[in-house]
Amino acid sequence: MRYDIGIGHLKTSSTQGDEIKTYALGSCVAVILYDRKTKIAGMIHIALPESAVNTDKAKSLPGYFVDTGLPLLLKEFKELGGDRKTTVIKIAGGSSIMDENKTFDIGKRNGIAVKRYLWKNGLGVMKEDIGGNISRTVSIDVDTGRVLLSNAKDKWEI
Amino acid sequence: MKYKRILITDDSATSRMIIKRCIEMAGFFDLEYFEAEDGLQGLTILDSEKVDLIITDLKMPKMGGKTFIRKLKSSEDKKDIPIVVVSSLDNEILEARLKREGVLAVIGKPLSPAKVFDFMEETDD
Amino acid sequence: MTEENIKEAMIKTIESVFSDMVFIDTLHIEKSPENFDYTQILYIDIISPSNGYIIAYLPLDLRKTIVETIHSTDWDEMHASEIDDCLLEILNVIAGNFMTELLGRGAKYNISFPAVNYDEEDIEQLDKSQEIYFSAEGPIFRINVLLNS
């Protein structure tokens, strides 16, 4: 079965045949986990680095922010049986888009915030496809762990 | 992963910690590490410990990476240990020279789990 | 090698080293801040192909954030020597990446070992260096760079 996840949502699965997919990542970042041993997959579609900018939103949709979303994804992934020792972490998205006040690049900051959170928790990104000015649709196949990216023009794998 | 016992030679304790963390974050656990602050200490450790990978910085006091590598390559019992250079001195001429001298790979600092992962994927058979 | 080249190379280097090593998004600030406070400076000599130096002026709150992130430990639980070693390693990486950014991967260069310095008066030609300010997701820091041609 295919699960399409929207902004601020996450999904984990250990069911063979499942696919988790998210569409048109701009400055948002998808964090994709895959345990190569137990074949468990997880994905989250994050929009902003810090929940402090909107605590109400963080309560209603924690997956929207790096600091509230990633702990949830990691918790769910672990509960399903995911083991960090055999897990590959990939990230995609983070296209260059300036914030409303044009003071910083949201996409870049999202990517950095994800890596910072992971690093502080003893985890790291092994493959990434971030930055630039493209829109990315990303999916993971639970059987194989293959992460496919696409946009209007191309398809590629990371 | 074929490397189980690794010698890390770098004068910065922070850098040695980063290297170990990046290896672990790239998915390689339960390895045994030996740490040296310079080439001299590295050679002393290698006299008593058997390792299957050496990761070394270049710019170190007492004995820098270039001399350390030359000494390793001219030693009968150490010349076959694979060497990876992790350094901020990122230079094509130097990289070519180090590879001619038998260095397996040269990786620029800052190191990241992704760089370790790519290296392991390329070299692990 | 113009002042503008040097500045551009430093801005690019700081942005990439901070995002990849310290996980902080830095932005160059064109205008010097009115109040800039620091207690310690980090110094590294550039030896060749021409001589000069790079100095990092990092305020305490930023030093804390940097060290706590890299070590993933509380600042209070760390020894002063570990803190200095961490900051100096970052300066070392900045210096190497800066020279590569400025001269290209085909050029040879040499830099010294970095050091913590408490006294600016010991630094020669400080008035000739370029002052470049950055915002590190809030805190402001400064890099001084000089390369004699």
CSV table of C-alpha atoms in Angstrom, one decimal:
chain,number,residue,atom,x,y,z
A,1,MET,CA,0.0,0.0,0.0
A,2,ARG,CA,1.2,3.5,-0.7
A,3,TYR,CA,1.1,6.1,2.1
A,4,ASP,CA,1.3,9.8,1.0
A,5,ILE,CA,2.4,12.0,3.7
A,6,GLY,CA,1.7,15.8,3.9
A,7,ILE,CA,3.7,18.6,5.5
A,8,GLY,CA,4.2,18.0,9.2
A,9,HIS,CA,3.3,14.3,8.9
A,10,LEU,CA,5.3,11.1,9.4
A,11,LYS,CA,4.9,7.4,8.7
A,12,THR,CA,6.7,4.3,9.7
A,13,SER,CA,6.1,0.8,8.2
A,14,SER,CA,7.5,-2.7,8.4
A,15,THR,CA,4.9,-4.1,5.9
A,16,GLN,CA,6.5,-5.5,2.8
A,17,GLY,CA,5.0,-4.0,-0.3
A,18,ASP,CA,4.4,-0.6,1.3
A,19,GLU,CA,5.7,2.6,-0.1
A,20,ILE,CA,6.0,5.9,1.8
A,21,LYS,CA,5.9,9.0,-0.4
A,22,THR,CA,5.8,12.8,0.0
A,23,TYR,CA,5.3,15.4,-2.7
A,24,ALA,CA,6.9,18.6,-3.9
A,25,LEU,CA,9.4,19.3,-1.2
A,26,GLY,CA,10.6,22.9,-1.6
A,27,SER,CA,12.4,24.3,1.4
A,28,CYS,CA,10.9,21.5,3.5
A,29,VAL,CA,13.1,18.5,4.3
A,30,ALA,CA,12.2,14.8,4.3
A,31,VAL,CA,14.1,12.6,6.7
A,32,ILE,CA,14.1,9.0,5.6
A,33,LEU,CA,15.1,6.1,7.9
A,34,TYR,CA,15.6,2.5,6.8
A,35,ASP,CA,16.7,-0.4,8.9
A,36,ARG,CA,18.5,-2.7,6.5
A,37,LYS,CA,18.3,-5.7,8.7
A,38,THR,CA,14.7,-5.6,9.8
A,39,LYS,CA,13.4,-3.8,6.7
A,40,ILE,CA,11.6,-1.1,8.6
A,41,ALA,CA,11.2,2.3,7.0
A,42,GLY,CA,10.2,5.8,8.3
A,43,MET,CA,9.7,9.2,6.8
A,44,ILE,CA,8.8,12.7,8.0
A,45,HIS,CA,8.1,15.9,6.0
A,46,ILE,CA,9.4,18.8,8.1
A,47,ALA,CA,8.7,22.5,7.3
A,48,LEU,CA,10.7,24.6,9.8
A,49,PRO,CA,13.7,24.2,12.1
A,50,GLU,CA,12.4,25.3,15.5
A,51,SER,CA,9.1,24.9,17.2
A,52,ALA,CA,9.7,28.0,19.4
A,53,VAL,CA,8.3,30.2,16.6
A,54,ASN,CA,4.8,28.7,17.0
A,55,THR,CA,4.2,26.5,20.1
A,56,ASP,CA,0.5,26.0,19.3
A,57,LYS,CA,1.3,24.6,15.9
A,58,ALA,CA,4.0,22.4,17.5
A,59,LYS,CA,1.3,20.9,19.8
A,60,SER,CA,-1.2,20.3,17.1
A,61,LEU,CA,1.3,19.2,14.4
A,62,PRO,CA,4.7,18.4,16.0
A,63,GLY,CA,6.0,16.9,12.7
A,64,TYR,CA,6.1,20.4,11.3
A,65,PHE,CA,9.3,21.3,13.1
A,66,VAL,CA,12.7,19.6,13.4
A,67,ASP,CA,12.9,19.7,17.2
A,68,THR,CA,9.5,18.3,17.8
A,69,GLY,CA,9.1,16.1,14.7
A,70,LEU,CA,12.4,14.2,14.7
A,71,PRO,CA,12.0,12.8,18.2
A,72,LEU,CA,8.6,11.5,17.3
A,73,LEU,CA,9.9,9.8,14.1
A,74,LEU,CA,12.8,8.2,16.0
A,75,LYS,CA,10.4,7.0,18.8
A,76,GLU,CA,7.9,5.5,16.4
A,77,PHE,CA,10.7,3.9,14.3
A,78,LYS,CA,12.3,2.4,17.4
A,79,GLU,CA,8.9,1.1,18.7
A,80,LEU,CA,8.4,-0.7,15.4
A,81,GLY,CA,11.8,-2.4,15.9
A,82,GLY,CA,14.1,-0.1,14.1
A,83,ASP,CA,17.7,-0.3,15.4
A,84,ARG,CA,20.1,2.6,14.9
A,85,LYS,CA,23.0,0.2,14.4
A,86,THR,CA,21.6,-1.1,11.1
A,87,THR,CA,19.7,2.1,10.0
A,88,VAL,CA,20.6,4.3,7.1
A,89,ILE,CA,19.5,7.9,7.3
A,90,LYS,CA,18.9,10.0,4.2
A,91,ILE,CA,17.6,13.5,3.8
A,92,ALA,CA,16.1,15.3,0.8
A,93,GLY,CA,14.7,18.7,0.0
A,94,GLY,CA,15.8,22.0,1.6
A,95,SER,CA,15.6,24.1,-1.6
A,96,SER,CA,16.8,27.6,-1.2
A,97,ILE,CA,13.9,29.8,-0.3
A,98,MET,CA,14.3,33.0,1.8
A,99,ASP,CA,12.0,33.6,4.9
A,100,GLU,CA,9.4,36.4,4.9
A,101,ASN,CA,11.8,39.0,6.2
A,102,LYS,CA,14.5,37.8,3.7
A,103,THR,CA,17.0,37.3,6.5
A,104,PHE,CA,17.8,33.6,6.1
A,105,ASP,CA,17.4,30.7,3.7
A,106,ILE,CA,14.7,28.4,5.2
A,107,GLY,CA,15.8,25.4,3.2
A,108,LYS,CA,19.4,25.6,4.2
A,109,ARG,CA,18.5,26.2,7.8
A,110,ASN,CA,16.2,23.2,7.8
A,111,GLY,CA,18.9,20.9,6.5
A,112,ILE,CA,21.4,22.2,9.1
A,113,ALA,CA,18.8,21.9,11.9
A,114,VAL,CA,18.2,18.2,11.0
A,115,LYS,CA,21.9,17.4,11.0
A,116,ARG,CA,22.3,19.2,14.3
A,117,TYR,CA,19.5,17.3,16.0
A,118,LEU,CA,20.8,14.0,14.7
A,119,TRP,CA,24.4,14.7,15.6
A,120,LYS,CA,23.4,15.6,19.2
A,121,ASN,CA,21.6,12.3,19.4
A,122,GLY,CA,24.5,10.3,18.0
A,123,LEU,CA,23.1,9.9,14.5
A,124,GLY,CA,24.2,11.2,11.2
A,125,VAL,CA,23.0,11.6,7.6
A,126,MET,CA,24.6,9.1,5.2
A,127,LYS,CA,23.1,10.3,1.9
A,128,GLU,CA,21.6,13.6,1.1
A,129,ASP,CA,20.2,15.5,-1.8
A,130,ILE,CA,19.5,19.0,-0.5
A,131,GLY,CA,19.7,22.6,-1.6
A,132,GLY,CA,19.5,24.2,-5.0
A,133,ASN,CA,16.2,25.5,-6.5
A,134,ILE,CA,14.3,22.4,-7.4
A,135,SER,CA,11.1,20.7,-6.1
A,136,ARG,CA,11.6,17.1,-5.0
A,137,THR,CA,9.1,14.3,-4.6
A,138,VAL,CA,10.6,11.5,-2.6
A,139,SER,CA,9.6,7.9,-1.9
A,140,ILE,CA,10.9,4.9,0.0
A,141,ASP,CA,10.2,1.3,-0.8
A,142,VAL,CA,9.8,-0.8,2.3
A,143,ASP,CA,11.0,-4.0,0.6
A,144,THR,CA,14.3,-2.7,-0.7
A,145,GLY,CA,14.9,0.6,1.2
A,146,ARG,CA,15.4,2.3,-2.2
A,147,VAL,CA,14.9,6.0,-2.0
A,148,LEU,CA,13.7,7.6,-5.2
A,149,LEU,CA,13.5,11.2,-6.0
A,150,SER,CA,11.7,12.9,-8.8
A,151,ASN,CA,10.6,16.2,-10.2
A,152,ALA,CA,8.9,17.2,-13.5
A,153,LYS,CA,12.1,16.5,-15.4
A,154,ASP,CA,14.0,13.7,-13.8
A,155,LYS,CA,14.1,10.7,-11.6
A,156,TRP,CA,17.1,9.7,-9.5
A,157,GLU,CA,18.1,7.6,-6.5
A,158,ILE,CA,20.0,8.4,-3.4
B,1,MET,CA,33.0,-3.9,7.6
B,2,LYS,CA,36.4,-5.3,7.3
B,3,TYR,CA,38.2,-2.8,9.6
B,4,LYS,CA,37.9,-3.8,13.3
B,5,ARG,CA,40.9,-2.2,14.9
B,6,ILE,CA,41.6,1.4,13.9
B,7,LEU,CA,44.5,3.7,14.8
B,8,ILE,CA,43.6,7.4,14.7
B,9,THR,CA,46.5,9.8,14.7
B,10,ASP,CA,45.6,13.5,15.1
B,11,ASP,CA,46.9,16.1,17.5
B,12,SER,CA,43.3,17.4,18.3
B,13,ALA,CA,41.3,15.3,20.7
B,14,THR,CA,38.2,16.9,19.3
B,15,SER,CA,39.1,15.8,15.8
B,16,ARG,CA,39.7,12.2,17.0
B,17,MET,CA,36.3,12.3,18.7
B,18,ILE,CA,34.7,13.6,15.5
B,19,ILE,CA,36.3,10.8,13.5
B,20,LYS,CA,35.1,8.1,15.9
B,21,ARG,CA,31.6,9.6,16.0
B,22,CYS,CA,31.3,9.8,12.2
B,23,ILE,CA,32.4,6.2,11.8
B,24,GLU,CA,29.7,5.1,14.3
B,25,MET,CA,27.1,7.4,12.8
B,26,ALA,CA,27.9,5.9,9.4
B,27,GLY,CA,26.8,2.5,10.9
B,28,PHE,CA,30.0,0.9,12.0
B,29,PHE,CA,29.9,-0.1,15.6
B,30,ASP,CA,31.9,-2.1,18.2
B,31,LEU,CA,35.3,-1.3,16.7
B,32,GLU,CA,38.4,-1.0,18.7
B,33,TYR,CA,40.2,2.3,18.6
B,34,PHE,CA,43.8,3.4,19.4
B,35,GLU,CA,44.6,7.0,19.6
B,36,ALA,CA,47.8,8.9,19.0
B,37,GLU,CA,48.6,12.7,19.0
B,38,ASP,CA,51.3,12.5,16.4
B,39,GLY,CA,53.2,10.1,14.2
B,40,LEU,CA,55.8,9.2,16.9
B,41,GLN,CA,53.1,8.1,19.3
B,42,GLY,CA,51.4,6.3,16.4
B,43,LEU,CA,54.5,4.3,15.6
B,44,THR,CA,54.9,3.4,19.3
B,45,ILE,CA,51.4,2.1,19.4
B,46,LEU,CA,51.9,0.1,16.3
B,47,ASP,CA,54.9,-1.6,17.8
B,48,SER,CA,52.7,-3.4,20.3
B,49,GLU,CA,49.2,-3.3,18.7
B,50,LYS,CA,48.0,-4.8,15.5
B,51,VAL,CA,45.5,-2.6,13.6
B,52,ASP,CA,43.8,-3.0,10.2
B,53,LEU,CA,43.3,0.7,9.4
B,54,ILE,CA,45.2,3.9,10.1
B,55,ILE,CA,43.5,7.2,9.9
B,56,THR,CA,45.9,10.1,10.1
B,57,ASP,CA,46.0,13.9,10.1
B,58,LEU,CA,48.9,15.6,8.3
B,59,LYS,CA,49.7,18.6,10.4
B,60,MET,CA,50.9,17.4,13.8
B,61,PRO,CA,53.7,18.4,16.1
B,62,LYS,CA,56.7,16.1,16.7
B,63,MET,CA,56.0,14.0,13.7
B,64,GLY,CA,53.6,15.1,11.0
B,65,GLY,CA,51.5,12.8,8.8
B,66,LYS,CA,53.9,12.9,5.7
B,67,THR,CA,56.8,11.5,7.7
B,68,PHE,CA,54.6,9.1,9.6
B,69,ILE,CA,53.3,7.7,6.3
B,70,ARG,CA,56.8,7.4,4.8
B,71,LYS,CA,58.0,5.5,7.9
B,72,LEU,CA,55.0,3.2,7.8
B,73,LYS,CA,55.6,2.5,4.1
B,74,SER,CA,59.2,1.7,4.6
B,75,SER,CA,58.5,-0.7,7.5
B,76,GLU,CA,58.3,-4.4,6.5
B,77,ASP,CA,55.6,-5.3,9.0
B,78,LYS,CA,53.5,-2.0,8.7
B,79,LYS,CA,53.7,-1.2,5.1
B,80,ASP,CA,50.5,-3.1,4.2
B,81,ILE,CA,48.2,-1.5,6.7
B,82,PRO,CA,45.7,0.7,4.7
B,83,ILE,CA,46.1,4.4,5.5
B,84,VAL,CA,43.4,7.1,5.1
B,85,VAL,CA,44.4,10.7,5.5
B,86,VAL,CA,41.8,13.0,7.0
B,87,SER,CA,43.0,16.6,6.9
B,88,SER,CA,41.9,20.2,6.2
B,89,LEU,CA,44.9,20.6,3.9
B,90,ASP,CA,42.9,19.7,0.8
B,91,ASN,CA,45.1,19.9,-2.2
B,92,GLU,CA,45.3,18.0,-5.5
B,93,ILE,CA,49.1,17.8,-5.7
B,94,LEU,CA,49.4,16.6,-2.1
B,95,GLU,CA,46.6,14.0,-2.7
B,96,ALA,CA,48.3,12.7,-5.8
B,97,ARG,CA,51.6,12.4,-4.0
B,98,LEU,CA,50.0,10.7,-1.0
B,99,LYS,CA,48.3,8.2,-3.2
B,100,ARG,CA,51.5,7.5,-5.1
B,101,GLU,CA,53.0,6.7,-1.7
B,102,GLY,CA,50.3,4.2,-1.1
B,103,VAL,CA,47.6,6.1,0.8
B,104,LEU,CA,44.2,4.5,0.2
B,105,ALA,CA,42.1,7.7,0.4
B,106,VAL,CA,42.4,11.4,1.3
B,107,ILE,CA,39.3,12.9,2.9
B,108,GLY,CA,38.9,16.6,3.6
B,109,LYS,CA,37.9,18.1,6.9
B,110,PRO,CA,35.3,18.7,8.2
B,111,LEU,CA,34.6,15.0,8.2
B,112,SER,CA,30.9,13.8,8.1
B,113,PRO,CA,29.1,10.5,8.5
B,114,ALA,CA,28.3,10.8,4.8
B,115,LYS,CA,32.0,11.0,3.8
B,116,VAL,CA,32.7,7.9,6.0
B,117,PHE,CA,29.7,6.1,4.5
B,118,ASP,CA,30.9,6.8,1.0
B,119,PHE,CA,34.4,5.7,1.7
B,120,MET,CA,33.3,2.4,3.4
B,121,GLU,CA,30.9,1.7,0.5
B,122,GLU,CA,33.7,2.2,-2.0
B,123,THR,CA,36.3,0.1,-0.2
B,124,ASP,CA,34.3,-2.6,1.5
B,125,ASP,CA,34.1,-5.7,-0.5
C,1,MET,CA,44.3,38.1,-4.9
C,2,THR,CA,42.3,41.1,-4.0
C,3,GLU,CA,40.7,42.1,-0.7
C,4,GLU,CA,37.4,41.3,-2.3
C,5,ASN,CA,38.5,37.7,-3.3
C,6,ILE,CA,39.8,37.2,0.2
C,7,LYS,CA,36.5,38.4,1.7
C,8,GLU,CA,34.4,36.3,-0.6
C,9,ALA,CA,36.5,33.2,0.1
C,10,MET,CA,36.2,33.7,3.8
C,11,ILE,CA,32.4,34.2,3.7
C,12,LYS,CA,32.0,31.0,1.7
C,13,THR,CA,34.3,29.1,4.0
C,14,ILE,CA,32.7,30.2,7.2
C,15,GLU,CA,29.2,29.4,5.9
C,16,SER,CA,30.2,25.9,4.8
C,17,VAL,CA,32.4,25.0,7.8
C,18,PHE,CA,29.8,26.2,10.2
C,19,SER,CA,27.0,24.3,8.5
C,20,ASP,CA,29.0,21.1,8.1
C,21,MET,CA,31.0,21.0,11.3
C,22,VAL,CA,29.1,23.0,13.9
C,23,PHE,CA,25.6,22.8,12.4
C,24,ILE,CA,24.9,26.5,12.7
C,25,ASP,CA,23.6,28.6,9.8
C,26,THR,CA,25.8,31.6,9.5
C,27,LEU,CA,25.1,34.8,7.5
C,28,HIS,CA,27.6,37.5,6.6
C,29,ILE,CA,26.6,40.9,8.0
C,30,GLU,CA,27.7,43.9,5.9
C,31,LYS,CA,27.3,46.5,8.6
C,32,SER,CA,29.6,46.3,11.7
C,33,PRO,CA,27.5,46.0,14.9
C,34,GLU,CA,27.6,48.9,17.4
C,35,ASN,CA,28.5,46.7,20.4
C,36,PHE,CA,30.7,43.7,19.8
C,37,ASP,CA,31.9,42.0,22.9
C,38,TYR,CA,34.4,39.2,23.1
C,39,THR,CA,36.8,37.8,25.7
C,40,GLN,CA,39.1,35.5,23.8
C,41,ILE,CA,40.6,35.4,20.4
C,42,LEU,CA,41.7,32.4,18.3
C,43,TYR,CA,44.6,32.9,16.1
C,44,ILE,CA,46.3,31.0,13.2
C,45,ASP,CA,49.2,32.1,11.0
C,46,ILE,CA,49.2,31.7,7.3
C,47,ILE,CA,52.8,31.0,6.3
C,48,SER,CA,52.8,30.5,2.5
C,49,PRO,CA,52.3,31.2,-0.4
C,50,SER,CA,52.1,34.6,1.3
C,51,ASN,CA,52.1,35.4,5.0
C,52,GLY,CA,49.1,36.6,7.1
C,53,TYR,CA,46.7,35.3,9.6
C,54,ILE,CA,43.1,34.5,10.5
C,55,ILE,CA,41.6,35.6,13.8
C,56,ALA,CA,38.3,34.4,15.2
C,57,TYR,CA,36.5,36.6,17.8
C,58,LEU,CA,33.8,34.4,19.3
C,59,PRO,CA,31.5,35.6,22.1
C,60,LEU,CA,31.0,33.3,25.0
C,61,ASP,CA,27.4,32.3,24.2
C,62,LEU,CA,28.5,31.2,20.7
C,63,ARG,CA,31.5,29.3,22.0
C,64,LYS,CA,29.2,27.4,24.3
C,65,THR,CA,26.8,26.5,21.6
C,66,ILE,CA,29.6,25.4,19.3
C,67,VAL,CA,31.4,23.2,21.9
C,68,GLU,CA,28.2,21.8,23.3
C,69,THR,CA,27.0,20.8,19.9
C,70,ILE,CA,30.2,19.2,18.6
C,71,HIS,CA,30.8,17.3,21.9
C,72,SER,CA,27.1,16.8,22.6
C,73,THR,CA,28.0,17.5,26.3
C,74,ASP,CA,27.3,20.2,28.8
C,75,TRP,CA,29.8,23.1,28.7
C,76,ASP,CA,30.1,22.9,32.5
C,77,GLU,CA,31.2,19.3,32.3
C,78,MET,CA,34.1,20.0,30.0
C,79,HIS,CA,37.7,20.9,30.8
C,80,ALA,CA,39.1,24.2,29.6
C,81,SER,CA,41.6,22.3,27.6
C,82,GLU,CA,38.9,20.3,25.8
C,83,ILE,CA,37.0,23.5,25.0
C,84,ASP,CA,40.1,25.2,23.6
C,85,ASP,CA,41.0,22.1,21.6
C,86,CYS,CA,37.6,22.1,20.0
C,87,LEU,CA,37.6,25.8,19.1
C,88,LEU,CA,41.1,25.6,17.7
C,89,GLU,CA,40.3,22.5,15.6
C,90,ILE,CA,37.5,24.5,14.0
C,91,LEU,CA,39.8,27.4,13.3
C,92,ASN,CA,42.3,24.9,11.8
C,93,VAL,CA,39.6,23.5,9.5
C,94,ILE,CA,38.5,27.1,8.6
C,95,ALA,CA,42.0,28.0,7.7
C,96,GLY,CA,42.6,25.0,5.5
C,97,ASN,CA,39.3,25.3,3.7
C,98,PHE,CA,39.8,29.1,3.3
C,99,MET,CA,43.1,28.6,1.5
C,100,THR,CA,41.6,26.0,-0.8
C,101,GLU,CA,38.6,28.2,-1.5
C,102,LEU,CA,40.9,31.1,-2.2
C,103,LEU,CA,43.7,29.5,-4.2
C,104,GLY,CA,42.0,26.4,-5.6
C,105,ARG,CA,42.7,22.7,-5.0
C,106,GLY,CA,45.8,22.8,-7.2
C,107,ALA,CA,47.7,25.4,-5.1
C,108,LYS,CA,50.2,24.7,-2.3
C,109,TYR,CA,50.0,26.5,1.0
C,110,ASN,CA,51.2,26.2,4.6
C,111,ILE,CA,49.5,27.3,7.8
C,112,SER,CA,50.7,27.2,11.4
C,113,PHE,CA,49.1,25.5,14.5
C,114,PRO,CA,46.3,27.6,15.8
C,115,ALA,CA,46.5,29.1,19.3
C,116,VAL,CA,44.3,30.8,21.9
C,117,ASN,CA,45.4,34.4,22.3
C,118,TYR,CA,44.3,36.8,25.1
C,119,ASP,CA,46.2,39.8,24.0
C,120,GLU,CA,45.5,41.5,20.7
C,121,GLU,CA,48.4,43.8,21.2
C,122,ASP,CA,50.7,41.0,20.3
C,123,ILE,CA,49.3,40.8,16.8
C,124,GLU,CA,51.2,42.7,14.2
C,125,GLN,CA,49.4,44.7,11.4
C,126,LEU,CA,46.0,44.2,13.0
C,127,ASP,CA,44.9,47.5,11.5
C,128,LYS,CA,45.6,46.2,8.0
C,129,SER,CA,43.3,43.2,8.3
C,130,GLN,CA,39.8,42.9,7.0
C,131,GLU,CA,37.0,42.7,9.6
C,132,ILE,CA,34.2,40.4,8.6
C,133,TYR,CA,31.1,40.0,10.7
C,134,PHE,CA,28.7,37.0,10.8
C,135,SER,CA,25.4,36.2,12.5
C,136,ALA,CA,25.3,32.6,13.8
C,137,GLU,CA,21.5,32.2,14.1
C,138,GLY,CA,21.5,35.1,16.5
C,139,PRO,CA,25.0,35.7,18.1
C,140,ILE,CA,27.4,37.9,16.2
C,141,PHE,CA,31.0,36.9,15.7
C,142,ARG,CA,33.9,38.4,13.8
C,143,ILE,CA,36.7,37.1,11.6
C,144,ASN,CA,39.8,39.2,10.9
C,145,VAL,CA,41.8,38.1,7.9
C,146,LEU,CA,45.1,39.4,6.4
C,147,LEU,CA,47.1,38.1,3.5
C,148,ASN,CA,50.1,40.1,2.4
C,149,SER,CA,50.6,40.0,-1.3
